[in-house]
Every structure is written in structure tokens, then in C-alpha cells.
Coordinates of C-alpha atoms in Angstrom, one line a residue:
Chain A
M119 CA 0.0 0.0 0.0
T120 CA 2.6 2.6 0.9
G121 CA 4.5 1.4 -2.2
I122 CA 1.6 2.4 -4.4
V123 CA 1.3 5.8 -2.3
Q124 CA 5.0 6.5 -3.0
E125 CA 4.8 5.7 -6.6
R126 CA 1.8 8.0 -7.1
G127 CA 3.6 10.8 -5.1
L128 CA 6.6 10.4 -7.5
A129 CA 4.5 10.5 -10.5
H130 CA 2.6 13.5 -9.3
A131 CA 6.1 15.2 -8.4
F132 CA 7.2 14.3 -12.3
E133 CA 3.8 15.7 -13.5
T134 CA 4.2 19.0 -11.6
L135 CA 7.8 19.3 -12.9
G136 CA 6.6 18.5 -16.5
A137 CA 3.9 21.1 -16.1
W138 CA 6.3 23.9 -14.8
L139 CA 8.8 23.3 -17.5
L140 CA 6.2 23.6 -20.2
A141 CA 4.7 26.8 -18.4
L142 CA 8.5 28.2 -18.5
I143 CA 8.7 27.5 -22.2
W144 CA 5.4 29.1 -22.8
A145 CA 6.2 32.2 -20.8
L146 CA 10.0 32.4 -22.0
P147 CA 9.3 34.6 -25.3
L148 CA 7.3 37.2 -23.1
V149 CA 9.9 37.2 -20.1
Y150 CA 12.7 37.5 -22.8
A151 CA 10.9 40.4 -24.1
V152 CA 10.5 42.1 -21.0
W153 CA 14.2 41.6 -20.1
T154 CA 15.3 43.0 -23.4
A155 CA 13.1 46.0 -23.5
F156 CA 14.2 47.1 -20.0
H157 CA 17.9 46.9 -20.4
P158 CA 20.2 48.8 -22.7
G159 CA 21.1 47.4 -26.0
Q160 CA 24.2 45.7 -25.2
Y161 CA 22.3 43.2 -23.0
A162 CA 19.8 42.1 -25.6
A163 CA 21.4 38.9 -25.9
H164 CA 23.5 39.0 -23.1
F165 CA 21.9 38.1 -19.6
D166 CA 23.5 39.7 -16.6
L167 CA 21.6 40.2 -13.5
S168 CA 23.4 43.2 -12.7
A169 CA 22.5 45.1 -16.0
P170 CA 21.2 48.4 -15.3
L171 CA 17.5 49.0 -15.7
T172 CA 16.2 51.6 -18.4
L173 CA 13.2 53.0 -19.9
E174 CA 15.1 54.5 -22.9
N175 CA 14.2 51.8 -25.4
F176 CA 10.5 52.7 -24.9
A177 CA 11.3 56.3 -25.2
N178 CA 13.2 55.6 -28.5
A179 CA 10.5 53.5 -29.8
W180 CA 7.9 56.1 -29.0
E181 CA 10.0 58.5 -30.9
A182 CA 10.8 56.3 -33.9
A183 CA 7.2 55.8 -35.1
P184 CA 4.0 57.6 -34.6
F185 CA 2.8 55.2 -31.9
A186 CA 0.3 57.6 -30.3
R187 CA -1.4 57.8 -33.7
Y188 CA -1.4 54.1 -34.1
F189 CA -3.0 53.6 -30.6
L190 CA -5.6 56.1 -31.3
N191 CA -6.5 54.2 -34.7
S192 CA -6.6 50.9 -32.9
F193 CA -8.8 52.3 -30.4
L194 CA -11.0 53.9 -32.8
L195 CA -11.1 50.6 -34.9
V196 CA -12.0 48.3 -31.8
T197 CA -14.7 50.6 -30.4
S198 CA -16.4 51.0 -33.8
V199 CA -16.2 47.4 -34.7
L200 CA -17.8 46.4 -31.3
A201 CA -20.5 49.2 -31.4
G202 CA -21.5 48.0 -34.9
Q203 CA -21.5 44.4 -33.8
L204 CA -23.5 44.8 -30.6
V205 CA -26.0 46.9 -32.5
L206 CA -26.3 44.6 -35.8
C207 CA -25.9 41.2 -33.7
T208 CA -28.5 42.3 -31.1
L209 CA -31.2 43.0 -33.8
A210 CA -30.6 40.2 -35.8
A211 CA -30.6 37.7 -33.1
Y212 CA -33.7 39.1 -31.7
A213 CA -35.3 38.6 -35.2
F214 CA -34.1 35.0 -35.2
A215 CA -35.0 34.3 -31.6
R216 CA -38.4 35.6 -31.6
F217 CA -39.9 36.4 -34.6
A218 CA -41.1 33.5 -37.0
F219 CA -40.6 35.3 -40.2
F220 CA -40.8 34.1 -43.8
G221 CA -37.3 32.7 -44.9
R222 CA -36.1 32.4 -41.3
E223 CA -34.5 29.0 -41.6
V224 CA -32.7 29.8 -44.9
M225 CA -31.5 33.3 -43.7
F226 CA -30.0 31.7 -40.4
A227 CA -28.2 29.1 -42.5
L228 CA -26.9 31.8 -44.8
V229 CA -25.5 33.7 -41.7
L230 CA -23.9 30.5 -40.5
V231 CA -21.8 30.4 -43.7
Q232 CA -19.8 33.1 -42.2
L233 CA -18.3 30.8 -39.5
M234 CA -16.5 28.8 -42.1
I235 CA -15.7 31.6 -44.6
M236 CA -14.3 34.5 -42.7
P237 CA -13.7 37.9 -44.3
D238 CA -10.2 37.0 -43.6
V239 CA -10.1 34.6 -46.7
L240 CA -11.8 37.1 -49.0
I241 CA -9.4 39.7 -49.1
V242 CA -9.0 40.2 -52.9
E243 CA -12.9 40.7 -53.4
N244 CA -13.3 42.8 -50.3
Y245 CA -10.4 45.1 -51.4
R246 CA -12.2 45.7 -54.8
T247 CA -15.4 46.4 -52.9
M248 CA -13.7 49.0 -50.5
R249 CA -12.1 50.5 -53.7
W250 CA -15.5 50.8 -55.3
L251 CA -16.9 52.4 -52.1
G252 CA -14.0 54.7 -52.0
L253 CA -13.2 53.6 -48.5
V254 CA -9.5 52.3 -49.0
D255 CA -7.2 53.4 -46.4
T256 CA -10.0 54.3 -43.9
V257 CA -10.4 52.9 -40.3
L258 CA -14.0 52.2 -41.3
A259 CA -12.7 49.7 -44.2
I260 CA -10.8 47.8 -41.6
G261 CA -13.9 47.2 -39.4
L262 CA -16.8 47.0 -42.1
P263 CA -16.5 43.4 -43.0
Y264 CA -16.3 42.2 -39.5
M265 CA -19.7 44.0 -38.2
A266 CA -22.1 41.5 -39.1
S267 CA -20.6 38.9 -36.9
A268 CA -22.2 35.5 -37.6
F269 CA -20.7 34.3 -34.3
G270 CA -22.4 37.1 -32.5
I271 CA -25.7 36.7 -34.0
F272 CA -25.4 32.9 -33.1
L273 CA -24.4 33.4 -29.6
L274 CA -26.9 36.2 -28.6
R275 CA -29.8 34.2 -30.5
Q276 CA -28.8 31.3 -28.1
T277 CA -29.2 33.4 -25.3
F278 CA -32.4 35.2 -26.2
K279 CA -34.0 32.0 -26.8
T280 CA -33.7 31.2 -23.1
V281 CA -35.6 34.2 -22.1
P282 CA -38.9 33.0 -20.8
T283 CA -41.8 34.0 -23.2
E284 CA -44.1 34.8 -20.0
L285 CA -41.7 37.6 -19.2
D286 CA -42.1 38.9 -22.7
E287 CA -45.9 38.6 -22.7
A288 CA -46.1 40.4 -19.4
A289 CA -44.0 43.3 -20.7
R290 CA -46.2 43.3 -23.9
V291 CA -49.4 43.5 -21.9
E292 CA -48.0 46.5 -20.2
G293 CA -47.6 48.2 -23.5
A294 CA -43.9 47.7 -24.3
S295 CA -42.9 48.2 -27.9
F296 CA -40.8 45.5 -29.6
L297 CA -37.7 47.7 -29.4
G298 CA -38.5 48.6 -25.8
L299 CA -38.8 44.9 -25.0
L300 CA -35.6 44.2 -26.4
W301 CA -33.9 47.0 -24.5
R302 CA -35.5 46.5 -21.2
V303 CA -35.8 42.7 -21.2
Y304 CA -33.5 40.9 -23.4
V305 CA -30.5 43.1 -23.4
P306 CA -30.1 43.2 -19.7
L307 CA -30.5 39.2 -19.2
A308 CA -27.7 38.8 -21.8
K309 CA -25.2 41.0 -20.2
P310 CA -22.7 38.5 -19.1
V311 CA -23.0 37.2 -22.8
Y312 CA -22.3 40.6 -24.1
I313 CA -19.2 41.2 -21.7
A314 CA -17.7 37.7 -23.0
Y315 CA -18.5 38.7 -26.5
G316 CA -17.0 42.3 -26.2
L317 CA -13.5 40.8 -24.7
V318 CA -13.1 38.2 -27.4
S319 CA -14.1 40.9 -30.2
V320 CA -11.9 43.4 -28.9
S321 CA -8.7 41.1 -28.6
Y322 CA -9.6 39.8 -31.9
H323 CA -9.5 43.1 -33.6
W324 CA -6.8 44.7 -31.7
N325 CA -4.5 41.7 -32.9
N326 CA -5.8 41.4 -36.4
F327 CA -3.1 41.7 -39.1
L328 CA -3.6 40.9 -42.7
W329 CA -6.5 42.7 -43.5
P330 CA -5.7 46.0 -41.9
L331 CA -2.2 45.7 -43.6
I332 CA -3.6 45.3 -47.1
I333 CA -6.4 48.1 -46.6
T334 CA -4.2 50.9 -44.9
N335 CA -1.3 52.5 -46.4
S336 CA -0.8 55.6 -44.4
V337 CA 0.0 56.8 -40.9
T338 CA -3.4 58.2 -40.1
T339 CA -5.2 54.9 -40.4
R340 CA -2.8 52.1 -39.3
P341 CA -3.6 50.3 -36.4
V342 CA -0.6 49.4 -33.9
T343 CA -0.3 45.8 -35.3
V344 CA 0.4 47.2 -38.8
G345 CA 2.4 50.1 -37.3
L346 CA 4.5 47.7 -35.6
S347 CA 5.5 45.7 -38.7
V348 CA 6.1 48.6 -40.7
F349 CA 8.5 49.9 -37.9
A350 CA 10.3 46.8 -37.4
M351 CA 10.8 46.0 -41.2
V352 CA 11.9 49.6 -42.1
D353 CA 15.5 49.5 -41.5
Q354 CA 18.2 47.4 -40.0
G355 CA 19.6 50.2 -37.9
I356 CA 16.8 49.9 -35.2
D357 CA 18.1 47.5 -32.7
W358 CA 16.4 44.6 -31.0
S359 CA 15.8 46.4 -27.7
I360 CA 13.8 49.1 -29.3
I361 CA 11.8 46.6 -31.3
T362 CA 11.0 44.7 -28.2
A363 CA 10.0 47.7 -26.6
A364 CA 7.6 48.8 -29.5
T365 CA 6.4 45.1 -29.4
L366 CA 5.5 45.3 -25.8
L367 CA 3.9 48.8 -26.3
T368 CA 1.8 47.0 -28.9
A369 CA 0.6 44.0 -26.7
A370 CA 0.4 46.2 -23.5
P371 CA -3.3 47.2 -23.5
L372 CA -4.5 43.9 -23.8
L373 CA -1.8 42.2 -21.7
I374 CA -2.7 44.7 -19.0
A375 CA -6.3 43.9 -19.1
F376 CA -5.5 40.3 -19.1
L377 CA -3.5 40.6 -16.0
L378 CA -6.3 42.7 -14.3
F379 CA -9.3 40.8 -15.3
Q380 CA -7.9 37.3 -15.8
R381 CA -10.5 35.2 -14.5
Q382 CA -13.2 37.2 -16.6
F383 CA -10.8 36.9 -19.5
V384 CA -10.6 33.2 -19.1
Q385 CA -14.1 32.7 -18.5
S386 CA -15.1 34.8 -21.4
F387 CA -13.0 32.9 -23.8
M388 CA -14.6 29.6 -22.2
R389 CA -18.1 30.9 -23.1
A390 CA -17.3 32.5 -26.4
G391 CA -14.5 31.1 -28.6
I392 CA -13.4 33.3 -31.5
R393 CA -14.2 36.4 -33.7
Chain B
M227 CA -49.7 40.6 -33.1
H228 CA -50.7 40.9 -36.7
R229 CA -49.5 38.2 -38.7
A230 CA -47.9 40.2 -41.5
S231 CA -46.3 42.6 -38.9
V232 CA -44.3 39.4 -37.7
H233 CA -42.7 39.2 -41.2
I234 CA -42.0 42.9 -41.6
Y235 CA -40.4 43.5 -38.0
G236 CA -38.3 40.1 -38.4
W237 CA -37.0 41.3 -41.8
L238 CA -36.5 44.8 -40.6
L239 CA -34.5 43.7 -37.5
L240 CA -32.3 41.4 -39.6
L241 CA -31.8 43.6 -42.6
P242 CA -28.7 45.8 -41.4
A243 CA -26.8 42.7 -40.4
A244 CA -28.0 40.7 -43.8
V245 CA -26.8 43.6 -45.9
L246 CA -23.3 43.5 -44.5
L247 CA -23.2 39.6 -44.5
A248 CA -24.1 39.8 -48.1
A249 CA -21.7 42.6 -49.0
F250 CA -18.9 41.1 -47.2
T251 CA -19.3 37.2 -47.2
H252 CA -22.0 36.1 -49.8
Y253 CA -21.1 38.6 -52.6
P254 CA -17.4 38.3 -52.5
A255 CA -17.7 34.5 -52.3
I256 CA -19.6 34.5 -55.5
A257 CA -17.5 37.6 -57.2
T258 CA -14.4 35.4 -56.5
L259 CA -15.9 32.7 -58.5
V260 CA -16.8 35.0 -61.5
H261 CA -13.4 36.9 -61.4
S262 CA -11.4 33.7 -61.4
L263 CA -12.7 33.3 -65.2
Y264 CA -11.4 36.8 -66.1
S265 CA -7.8 38.1 -66.7
T266 CA -6.6 40.9 -64.6
P267 CA -7.3 44.3 -65.9
R268 CA -3.9 46.3 -66.5
G269 CA -3.6 49.9 -67.4
N270 CA -5.6 50.7 -70.6
R271 CA -6.4 46.8 -71.3
P272 CA -9.8 45.9 -69.5
E273 CA -10.4 42.5 -68.0
R274 CA -11.6 39.8 -70.5
Y275 CA -13.1 36.3 -69.9
V276 CA -10.2 33.6 -70.1
G277 CA -12.4 30.7 -68.8
L278 CA -10.3 28.2 -66.8
D279 CA -7.0 29.6 -68.0
H280 CA -6.1 30.7 -64.4
F281 CA -6.6 27.2 -63.3
A282 CA -4.6 25.7 -65.9
D283 CA -1.9 28.0 -65.2
M284 CA -2.3 26.9 -61.6
L285 CA -1.7 23.2 -62.5
E286 CA 1.5 24.1 -63.7
D287 CA 2.5 26.6 -61.0
P288 CA 5.0 25.3 -58.7
I289 CA 4.8 27.9 -56.1
F290 CA 1.0 27.1 -55.8
W291 CA 1.8 23.3 -55.3
Q292 CA 4.4 24.2 -52.9
S293 CA 2.0 26.4 -50.8
F294 CA -0.7 23.6 -51.0
H295 CA 1.9 20.9 -50.0
N296 CA 3.3 23.5 -47.3
N297 CA -0.2 24.0 -45.9
I298 CA -1.0 20.4 -45.6
I299 CA 2.1 19.9 -43.7
F300 CA 1.6 22.9 -41.5
A301 CA -2.0 21.7 -40.7
L302 CA -0.9 18.1 -40.1
G303 CA 2.0 19.3 -37.9
T304 CA 0.2 21.9 -35.7
I305 CA -3.3 20.5 -35.5
P306 CA -2.4 17.4 -33.6
A307 CA 0.3 18.8 -31.7
S308 CA -1.7 22.0 -30.3
I309 CA -4.7 19.8 -29.5
A310 CA -2.7 17.3 -27.7
L311 CA -0.7 19.9 -25.6
A312 CA -4.0 21.8 -25.0
L313 CA -5.4 18.7 -23.4
L314 CA -2.5 18.0 -21.4
M315 CA -2.4 21.7 -20.1
A316 CA -6.1 21.4 -19.3
L317 CA -5.8 18.1 -17.4
W318 CA -2.8 19.7 -15.5
V319 CA -4.5 22.8 -14.3
N320 CA -7.9 21.3 -13.7
G321 CA -6.1 19.0 -11.1
K322 CA -4.6 19.8 -7.8
I323 CA -1.1 21.0 -8.6
A324 CA 1.3 23.4 -7.3
G325 CA 0.9 27.0 -8.7
R326 CA -2.2 26.3 -10.5
G327 CA -3.0 29.9 -11.1
A328 CA 0.4 30.7 -12.4
L329 CA 0.4 27.7 -14.7
R330 CA -2.9 28.8 -16.3
M331 CA -1.8 32.3 -16.7
S332 CA 1.5 31.1 -18.5
Y333 CA -0.3 28.9 -20.8
F334 CA -3.0 31.3 -21.7
T335 CA -1.1 34.4 -22.3
P336 CA 0.1 33.7 -25.7
T337 CA -3.6 33.9 -26.8
V338 CA -4.2 37.4 -25.9
L339 CA -0.9 38.7 -27.5
P340 CA -1.0 39.8 -31.0
M341 CA 0.7 37.3 -33.4
I342 CA 2.7 39.9 -35.0
A343 CA 4.2 40.8 -31.7
V344 CA 5.3 37.4 -30.9
A345 CA 6.5 36.9 -34.2
N346 CA 8.8 39.7 -33.6
I347 CA 10.1 38.0 -30.4
W348 CA 10.4 34.6 -32.2
L349 CA 12.3 36.1 -35.0
F350 CA 15.0 37.2 -32.4
F351 CA 14.9 33.5 -30.9
Y352 CA 15.7 32.2 -34.3
T353 CA 18.5 34.7 -35.4
P354 CA 21.4 32.7 -36.2
D355 CA 24.5 33.0 -34.0
Y356 CA 23.0 36.0 -32.0
G357 CA 19.6 34.5 -31.3
L358 CA 18.6 32.7 -28.0
L359 CA 18.1 29.3 -29.6
D360 CA 21.7 29.6 -31.0
Q361 CA 23.0 30.7 -27.8
F362 CA 21.9 27.5 -26.2
L363 CA 22.6 25.2 -28.9
K364 CA 25.8 26.4 -30.6
P365 CA 28.0 25.4 -27.6
L366 CA 26.5 21.8 -28.1
T367 CA 26.8 21.6 -31.8
G368 CA 29.5 24.0 -32.6
T369 CA 27.9 25.6 -35.6
A370 CA 25.2 28.4 -36.0
H371 CA 22.0 27.6 -37.6
N372 CA 19.8 29.9 -39.7
W373 CA 16.5 28.3 -38.6
L374 CA 14.2 30.6 -40.7
G375 CA 16.7 30.9 -43.5
T376 CA 17.1 27.3 -44.3
R377 CA 14.7 25.3 -46.3
S378 CA 14.5 22.2 -44.1
T379 CA 13.7 24.1 -40.9
A380 CA 11.9 27.3 -41.9
L381 CA 8.6 25.7 -41.9
G382 CA 8.9 23.9 -38.7
A383 CA 10.2 27.0 -36.7
L384 CA 6.9 28.6 -37.8
M385 CA 4.8 25.6 -36.9
A386 CA 6.5 25.9 -33.4
V387 CA 5.2 29.5 -33.1
T388 CA 1.7 28.4 -34.0
V389 CA 1.5 25.7 -31.6
W390 CA 2.7 27.8 -29.1
K391 CA 0.2 30.4 -29.7
E392 CA -2.8 28.2 -30.1
A393 CA -2.4 25.6 -27.4
G394 CA -3.3 27.9 -24.6
F395 CA -6.7 28.9 -26.5
F396 CA -7.8 25.4 -27.2
M397 CA -6.9 24.6 -23.3
I398 CA -9.7 26.8 -22.3
F399 CA -12.3 24.7 -23.9
Y400 CA -10.9 21.4 -22.6
L401 CA -10.9 23.2 -19.1
A402 CA -14.4 24.3 -19.4
A403 CA -15.5 20.7 -20.5
L404 CA -13.4 19.2 -17.7
Q405 CA -15.1 21.0 -15.2
Q406 CA -18.5 19.9 -16.4
I407 CA -17.9 16.2 -15.9
P408 CA -19.6 15.0 -12.9
P409 CA -16.9 14.0 -10.2
N410 CA -19.0 11.0 -9.4
L411 CA -18.2 9.4 -12.8
I412 CA -14.5 9.4 -12.0
E413 CA -14.9 8.4 -8.4
A414 CA -17.1 5.3 -9.6
A415 CA -14.4 4.3 -12.1
A416 CA -11.7 4.7 -9.3
L417 CA -14.1 2.5 -6.8
E418 CA -14.0 -0.2 -9.4
G419 CA -10.2 -0.3 -9.3
A420 CA -9.5 1.5 -12.5
D421 CA -6.0 3.3 -12.8
R422 CA -5.6 6.9 -13.9
V423 CA -4.9 6.0 -17.5
T424 CA -7.9 3.7 -17.6
I425 CA -10.0 6.4 -16.4
F426 CA -8.7 8.8 -18.9
R427 CA -9.1 6.6 -21.9
R428 CA -12.7 5.1 -20.8
V429 CA -14.3 7.9 -19.0
T430 CA -12.6 11.3 -19.4
F431 CA -11.7 11.3 -23.0
P432 CA -15.0 9.9 -24.4
L433 CA -16.8 12.5 -22.4
L434 CA -14.3 15.3 -24.0
M435 CA -15.0 14.1 -27.5
P436 CA -17.6 17.0 -28.5
T437 CA -14.9 19.4 -27.2
T438 CA -12.4 17.8 -29.3
L439 CA -14.4 17.9 -32.3
F440 CA -15.4 21.8 -31.8
V441 CA -11.4 22.6 -31.2
L442 CA -10.5 20.6 -34.2
V443 CA -13.0 22.7 -36.5
N444 CA -11.5 25.7 -35.1
A445 CA -7.9 24.4 -35.5
V446 CA -8.5 23.5 -39.2
I447 CA -10.0 26.7 -40.1
N448 CA -7.1 28.4 -38.3
S449 CA -4.7 26.5 -40.3
F450 CA -5.8 28.1 -43.5
R451 CA -6.2 31.5 -42.1
L452 CA -3.4 32.3 -39.8
V453 CA -0.5 33.8 -41.9
D454 CA 0.7 36.9 -39.9
H455 CA 3.8 35.4 -38.6
V456 CA 4.8 34.4 -42.2
V457 CA 4.4 37.7 -43.4
V458 CA 6.7 39.0 -40.9
M459 CA 8.9 36.2 -40.1
T460 CA 9.9 34.6 -43.6
R461 CA 7.8 36.2 -46.3
G462 CA 7.1 32.9 -47.4
G463 CA 10.9 32.4 -48.0
P464 CA 13.4 30.9 -48.2
D465 CA 12.6 29.7 -51.9
N466 CA 8.8 29.6 -51.0
A467 CA 9.4 26.9 -48.0
T468 CA 7.0 28.7 -45.8
S469 CA 4.6 29.9 -48.3
L470 CA 0.8 29.0 -47.3
L471 CA -2.3 29.4 -49.4
L472 CA -3.6 32.5 -47.9
F473 CA -0.2 34.1 -47.9
Y474 CA 0.4 33.1 -51.7
I475 CA -3.1 34.7 -52.3
Y476 CA -1.8 37.8 -50.6
Q477 CA 1.4 37.8 -52.4
V478 CA -0.1 37.2 -56.0
A479 CA -3.1 39.8 -55.3
F480 CA -1.4 42.4 -53.5
R481 CA 2.4 42.1 -54.4
Y482 CA 2.3 41.0 -58.0
L483 CA -1.1 42.8 -58.2
D484 CA -2.5 39.7 -60.4
T485 CA -6.0 40.1 -58.9
G486 CA -7.5 37.6 -61.6
Y487 CA -5.0 34.7 -60.6
G488 CA -5.6 35.7 -56.8
A489 CA -9.4 35.2 -57.3
A490 CA -8.6 31.7 -58.9
L491 CA -6.4 31.0 -55.9
T492 CA -9.2 32.1 -53.6
V493 CA -11.6 29.6 -55.3
V494 CA -9.4 26.6 -54.3
L495 CA -9.1 27.8 -50.7
L496 CA -12.9 28.2 -50.6
A497 CA -13.3 25.0 -52.1
I498 CA -11.1 23.4 -49.2
L499 CA -13.0 25.4 -46.7
A500 CA -16.5 24.2 -48.3
V501 CA -15.4 20.6 -48.1
L502 CA -14.4 20.9 -44.6
A503 CA -17.8 22.4 -43.8
L504 CA -19.7 19.7 -45.6
G505 CA -17.4 16.9 -44.1
Q506 CA -18.3 18.7 -40.6
F507 CA -22.0 19.0 -41.4
F508 CA -22.4 15.2 -42.4
T509 CA -20.0 13.6 -40.2
L510 CA -20.2 15.4 -36.8
D511 CA -23.3 16.1 -34.6
R512 CA -24.4 19.4 -35.4
R513 CA -25.1 20.2 -31.7
V514 CA -21.5 19.4 -30.7
H515 CA -20.5 22.8 -32.1
Y516 CA -23.2 25.1 -31.1
R517 CA -23.7 23.8 -27.3

């Protein structure tokens, strides 16, 4: 009996070791980036605990590219996409959940098509459309293809369907209009889903890269991800410490939000998924 | 409520989303098919109908085949690895383990970082001689290795970044599923004398099947969609060793400005996604994805 217990204890110790080793590998890139960004350039590949700390890399990175503008663009992008998504998905989900309109099943199937074929894949045609609309190189063009999100519609429809119809009818007897009902009954009840969806959406669009790279070509519209890549590719003269500082700046808003709201973040991802 | 008004209200509520969906998903998917049959308009030469010429060219295009081949390798290499790691991570951080919170955070953090930012960091890891990987390995092997500049290692190096980025994301779904398994099932199996491996094989893993399928679908879509790190780390090189289908589409349409051929390539990618969607529809229980 003690033999088995000892064996289990040993196995458990090995597992703990394995788990920590993996965690170390997973954290390494970020730890490394923090080390490099906070130390002078000559320590970028030279680890010395006595190396002096400095904030100069951040200052240099901030000076070397218009990051303030990039941040503003990213901020405008995520807020406009989120606002658009919340309104459009709420209205569509309400229709799917509570209105037995003609063609509902077909329309719902057509919405779900977007789960498989995302705007990310249709870059050639979407660029053509944006050029036709005269929107190339605008923040609106980055977000527009994502505003009608099939995932958001699906998620909210599921939630709205769980609202008891008695509640719905009671409010209607009191003379509430359809939109009033949506606003006073359905939206408040779906609050946790909205928060989860919001976190996923913000992190997705803050991090998105290929489409913004294609559709923007000037400082006034580029989000931080594209700004960072332009910055890192421009010339070889910029050293690694400055690039890692810029990299951390780019990731900072989400990283800080993640550290502060870790539990909610993880739960929202559990609930939501992607897009 | 009046019967006609149900239809009217329903459609009015749906309309804004439907217009955007049609404009940026359905229309472009169909327009891609149409444009793949036309030549690329250049200067004063308007586009003209060329039939299946682009597809015939594609058959002869070594870079297309290389990208196709790379994408298959990329999918086969990253999907099982990231799912297996995700499951392992979830089992670890779901159990009683020292420093569970820190482990969870460490596994999950890559998920919230922009791919473009982590690609920058990994770029440095892979730098020959000076980079972190070589600093560890050079004393052992005696030679510097250009991980991203060598045909044989470049794709593998990108796959490692992908697995690192995705495993923690998939872990979350497994963690959620593990927490929903009734503990008495595991206890009952343990009482009957089943060891941990048996319990996992006969009880836990079968119960995680729906999650595995959900994660698998996500992983497959991602393997045809994620190219940020290719753009930054290798630009498809060396010698197209890391070119993936979507990257090649981007290259053809926006670097070589050949939108007609780009549309034809997109048709191939859409066809792959459609086959996957149909396969998913017919083989998997639909409830599985939309719990």
C-alpha cells in the first residue's frame, strides 16, 4: 500500500515538474521581451543580473514611429467594430429568436456560412469592394467586413431563446414596444454574454493583422499591429531592444487588461470562442 | 400581433446585418468565382473572359503546389500537436497542482498577444549566432544555424510558433469541458479499481469528444487562415518553403497585383473550406459545435 502511495507521489512530482517546464517554455518569449526592453541594447542577448534597468528603449521606440496615432487608430477601430457588432447582432439575434418571419431558416443558414468563410479569406474581393466604395485607407474599411458577425448573432440568439416567453408577454401587456422589450428585457438578461463577446471581439480586432495591412497605407489609418510591422521592417538600424520595447507597447493594453481581469478573460473565452 | 407584422418586423431587424453579410461574405464568395474566369485588368487593357485559364496555369505553377503542400504539412503538424498539448495543459491545471494559477496564466497569455508582436520576439529567438536558440545550441553543436533561412527548418520553426500561440487557447475549452464532468463518474471508475490512464481512456476522453471536435474545427479553419507570422518572419521564404495558401493569395493579389489569378487561388481555398464545412455537417453531430 505504501509502495503505491509512494509511486503515486513520485508520478505526481514528475507531472508537476513537467507542467512547470512547459509553463516556463510558454512564458519564455514574453519574459525575454520584458528583459530586453528594460535593459540597454548591449544586453539584448547577454544576460547579466547586474545589468542596469532603463526606460530609454520605450522612449526611443515612441519617438521612432507615430505610436500615439497608431494607438488612436486601433482604439477607434475596436470601439467602432464593437459598437457595430453589438447593435447589428442584437437586432438580428432578436429577429431569429422571437420572430417566425418568412425565410427565417434559410437566412439563419446563410448567416452561419460566415463561421466557415471569414472575411480574412476574401481579401481580394473585399479590397475591390472597398475601392468601389472609396473607403480604401480608412479605419471604417478595416472594421466594416466584421461588423455583421455570424458568431455574435449565433451567440445572442441562443441567449435570447432562453428568455421565458411569459416575461416577454407580461411586458407586452404593459404596452412595451418590440424595441422597448428588447432594450428592457432581453439586453439586460444577456449582459454576461455581451461582456464575454466584447472581450473576445476587442482582443481579436486589436490583434488582427493581414486585412488592416492590405487596406491601410498611411499613418493616419494604420492600427498598432500594422504600425509595429512597418516599424520593425523599415531598416536594420533599429536594434532589438527598441523593437522589443515597441512590441511590448503594442501588446500592452491587452496584456494589462488580461492581468487585471484574468478570471473574466478566461471565462469569457470559455463561453465565447473566437471572432 | 398581426401576422404580417411578424414578417415585417423580423426582416427589418435582420436587414442591417443581412446587408453587411451579403456585401462582405456572400457577394465576395460569388464574385471570386466570377473573377477567377477573367484576366486581370491592367492599365488601358480591360479584363476579359479567359475561362479556366487561371486554373490551367495553377496546375503548372510550382509555387501554388508548394504552398498547397506546405499548408497540408502545416495543418498536419500544428493541429494534433496543439490539441494534444491543450488537453495536457487542461488536465494539469484542472487537477491539484502546485501553482495552478500561475500555470494557467502562463499557458493562456500567448493567446491574448498579437501574433505580429510574438512573431517579432520569435524572430529574435531564431536569429543565427546571436539569437537565443543558437546561444543555447551553439556550444553543443558547434555551428550556428539559420532556422528561418534554411529550407529544411523554416516551416517547422513557424509551426512551433503556431503551436505555442494556439495550445493555450484550446486549453480553455478543454478546461471548461473538464469542469462539467460529474465527479462521481470518475469516483465510480476509481472505486472499481481503474487506474488513472484507464479512467482517462474510458471515461474522461470519451466525454471530451464533443470539445475535441469543436476545437478540431477551429484548428482546421485557423490553419488555412493564420499567416501573420509568415508575413513578418519569412515572407514565404526561403525559396517558398514557408508559403501557405492564404499567404500566396496575398502575395499574388497585392504584391504582384494579379487579382485575376488571386481570385482563382481564392476559389481553391474556398473549395477546401467548403469541403471541410460539408464534412463537418455530415459527419459530426451539429449540436456538438453549438452547445
